[in-house]
Amino acid sequence: MAVDTRRTTCNRDCPDACGILADVQDGKVVALRGDPAHPVTRGFLCFRTSRFPAIQDGPQRLRQPLVRRGGQLVPASWDEALGLVAERLLAIRAESGPAAIFHYRSGGSLGILKHLTDLFFDQFGPCTTKVGDICSGAGEAAQQHDFGVCDSNDLFDLLHARHIVLWGKNPAVSNVHLVPVLKDAQQRGAEIVLVDPIHHRGATLAAAVLQPAPGRDFELALGVARALFDAGRIDPRAGTFCDDLPAFRALAERHTMAEWAAAADVPAAAVADLAQRFAAGPTAILVGWGMQRRQNGGAIVRALDALGAVSGNLFRPGGGVSFYFRRRKPFRPFGPVVAPPRVVREPLFAADLMAAQDPPVRCLWVTAGNPVAMLPDAAGVARAIEQTEFVVVADCLLTDTARRAHVVLPVPTLLEDSDLLGAYGHHWIGESRPVVPMPPGVRHEVELFQDLARRTGLTDYPQDPIDQLKRRTLAGIAGAGADLEQLRRQGAVRSPLADPLLFRGERVPTPSGRVQLVTEAPSAVQLDVPAAAPGASAPLWLFSNSTEKSQASVWSGHDLGARVWVAVHPAAVPGLAAGARVRVVSATGAIDAELRLDPAQRKDTALMPKGGHFDRGHSANQLIAARPTDLGLGAAYLDCMVRIVPA
Ligand SMILES: Nc1nc2c(c(=O)[nH]1)N[C@H]1C(S)=C(S)[C@@H](COP(=O)(O)OP(=O)(O)OC[C@H]3O[C@@H](n4cnc5c(=O)[nH]c(N)nc54)[C@H](O)[C@@H]3O)O[C@H]1N2
Ligand SMILES: Nc1nc2c(c(=O)[nH]1)N[C@H]1C(S)=C(S)[C@@H](COP(=O)(O)OP(=O)(O)OC[C@H]3O[C@@H](n4cnc5c(=O)[nH]c(N)nc54)[C@H](O)[C@@H]3O)O[C@H]1N2
Ligand code: SF4
Ligand SMILES: [Mo]
């Protein structure tokens, strides 16, 4: 049969929200390409999504509901599965109140209609929900505090930059459609600086690379600020558009530039060079996600905000301090904000779940997440879930978490779903539509909850068809040219609510209208250092970074094989050869790994991939203690010390 090309939008937890073109033959997706008409996608896709059809049709794919019987998950009909779920939800609510039901939703799909999942639990309860955000909580809270908003200039404003600082960011892996924009900016004369303790492919783009000590970015930023104060290169208007400039100056002047540089473990000349770039401008800071997944993550992002502001770059075209694009802003919410009866702090999931009393959490419902593999203290999370009376997981794949469920509900994949998407790396919105139909045993998540609402007597739950729900959430922008028809014709439409420059008139939406500068140094971090053992390495900072081969715990092409890998500088493990079998030991746990040697790394770091499966002993989160960040209840994944021990 002829090949038919169909268009959709990627719904994965990724900044890019790509336009996808799918070639379909005989009802199967035979190839995926990036939409050349999408201004950000520009005709290419990432490694992981271009290989997604193999996952969609692979052995982990869920094609019918599963129900636990006699200890085993066995296939069931939708009627049986939803009948059981409705019965248990109603019974638990009647016996213990809605706080005994905890709905946990993560980022497996960024579709806006996923909010209808939350709406069900708001209307059924309100039920217990999570608070905090292990992904971006600290950075968002920092920018919200400093600027009154966490959003960005238009992506293509970067073309006006003379310097672009990738501050703890790895676009070649986690934000691949930023790379062509960086290259275009370079063509126009911009220079790129990379600041990252880990050496990665971003270095090939960079005119200057700084490899500071892990978590020392606050000191590095203050060193740059000190150099700017010393040289009289602070923006002369900084005192009018920032609050607390004298206190920030006093903080920067606590140490000399050379002392700050030493604290960050970078050469003083590199700090002076960075300061020059901020003074010359326009300089854009692209704030990555890694640094803010530390106990002082909020303070670190606040220091970067301050640097952008006092150097005058925040308000200039080609400047800005960009961490996030407000992807939900264009869409109208489906219900009012409802106060939950109780919250579980996401970074402390296991401890809060276990400690919940009056009532205990009797039912856990997981939507679009794999907390067993992805949350810190993974073994604790697995135990807490195993001890929960009734666990429901809605997913497309049989994950570490789904294997622990009592009921597993199969939902469409990104190639079968129908939804609307904003992006957190640009301001275009798109529609997802099935390029192939879902298998007959799978249900769209909205329709699943519509059915459950009928079974549980929720008469106010929206029962409209999906297209109508899409129109409803687009209502605020439809009149401005972003209606459903326009999305279908054009593929992607720029949000009419996004100004190309985030701030105008040197004002920010804080209560005073001025930038809130950080005025205090963060406190010392708490680190659990594993005990020394014969043959063990010195303590190393564990990084568990995104890899191009997976989207969190969803691996494309192939899994990690028999063992997860760990990469270190050869001097960190004298006497051990590449390929050696080692144990990676922290104060929280230990896992077996295959050693990789990389002389480009610092001697005090160990790098593992994010997303290894828990049941295979591959999850870095088995090593990572659950600790919150200073702001925004993020998770301090990266303040983790390990030793490498020969196995
Ligand atoms: N291929 C792929 N892409 C993804 C994902 C994926 O799993 N796989 N995940 C998606 C998700 S969920 C998110 S939130 C985004 C962002 O996901 P991330 O991968 O977290 O984003 P990056 O900001 O590119 O990478 C973090 C960088 O911060 C660096 N870093 C860590 N600690 C420090 C520090 O103390 N100082 C400095 N300067 N740098 C530090 C790390 O070495 C790393 O290079 O990416 C998305 N994209
Ligand atoms: N060690 C370490 N841990 C980390 C990180 C790190 O850098 N290091 N990064 C953290 C970050 S940034 C994040 S965002 C989290 C990610 O953590 P999670 O969001 O838990 O990540 P995934 O493993 O992608 O799980 C998402 C699940 O959603 C499913 N899914 C996809 N589409 C749908 C859908 O439409 N409906 C439903 N119901 N399910 C769907 C997928 O199959 C997948 O199993 O991990 C965090 N954990
Ligand atoms: S995961 Fe990201 S880069 Fe890959 S196709 Fe989806 S949106 Fe694009
Ligand atoms: Mo994330």
CSV table of C-alpha atoms in Angstrom, one decimal, residues 39 58 64 118 189 208 215 235 244 250 323 386 414 444 448 473 503 573 578 602 605 621 635 647:
chain,number,residue,atom,x,y,z
A,39,PRO,CA,10.2,26.8,12.9
A,58,GLY,CA,7.7,-3.7,21.5
A,64,GLN,CA,-4.9,-4.4,27.5
A,118,ASP,CA,-6.3,16.1,38.0
A,189,GLY,CA,29.1,36.4,15.6
A,208,ALA,CA,35.3,28.9,26.4
A,215,GLY,CA,27.5,22.9,43.1
A,235,ASP,CA,24.8,48.8,34.6
A,244,ASP,CA,18.9,45.5,47.3
A,250,ALA,CA,28.4,43.7,49.9
A,323,PHE,CA,15.3,28.8,32.4
A,386,GLU,CA,4.4,-2.1,47.6
A,414,LEU,CA,2.7,9.7,21.7
A,444,HIS,CA,-7.6,7.5,25.5
A,448,LEU,CA,-11.1,6.5,30.6
A,473,THR,CA,-9.0,25.2,26.5
A,503,PHE,CA,10.3,42.4,30.0
A,573,VAL,CA,40.2,4.8,40.1
A,578,ALA,CA,37.9,0.4,31.3
A,602,ARG,CA,37.1,16.2,36.6
A,605,THR,CA,33.0,13.2,39.6
A,621,ASN,CA,18.2,6.7,42.2
A,635,ALA,CA,14.9,17.1,44.6
A,647,ALA,CA,33.5,-5.8,42.3
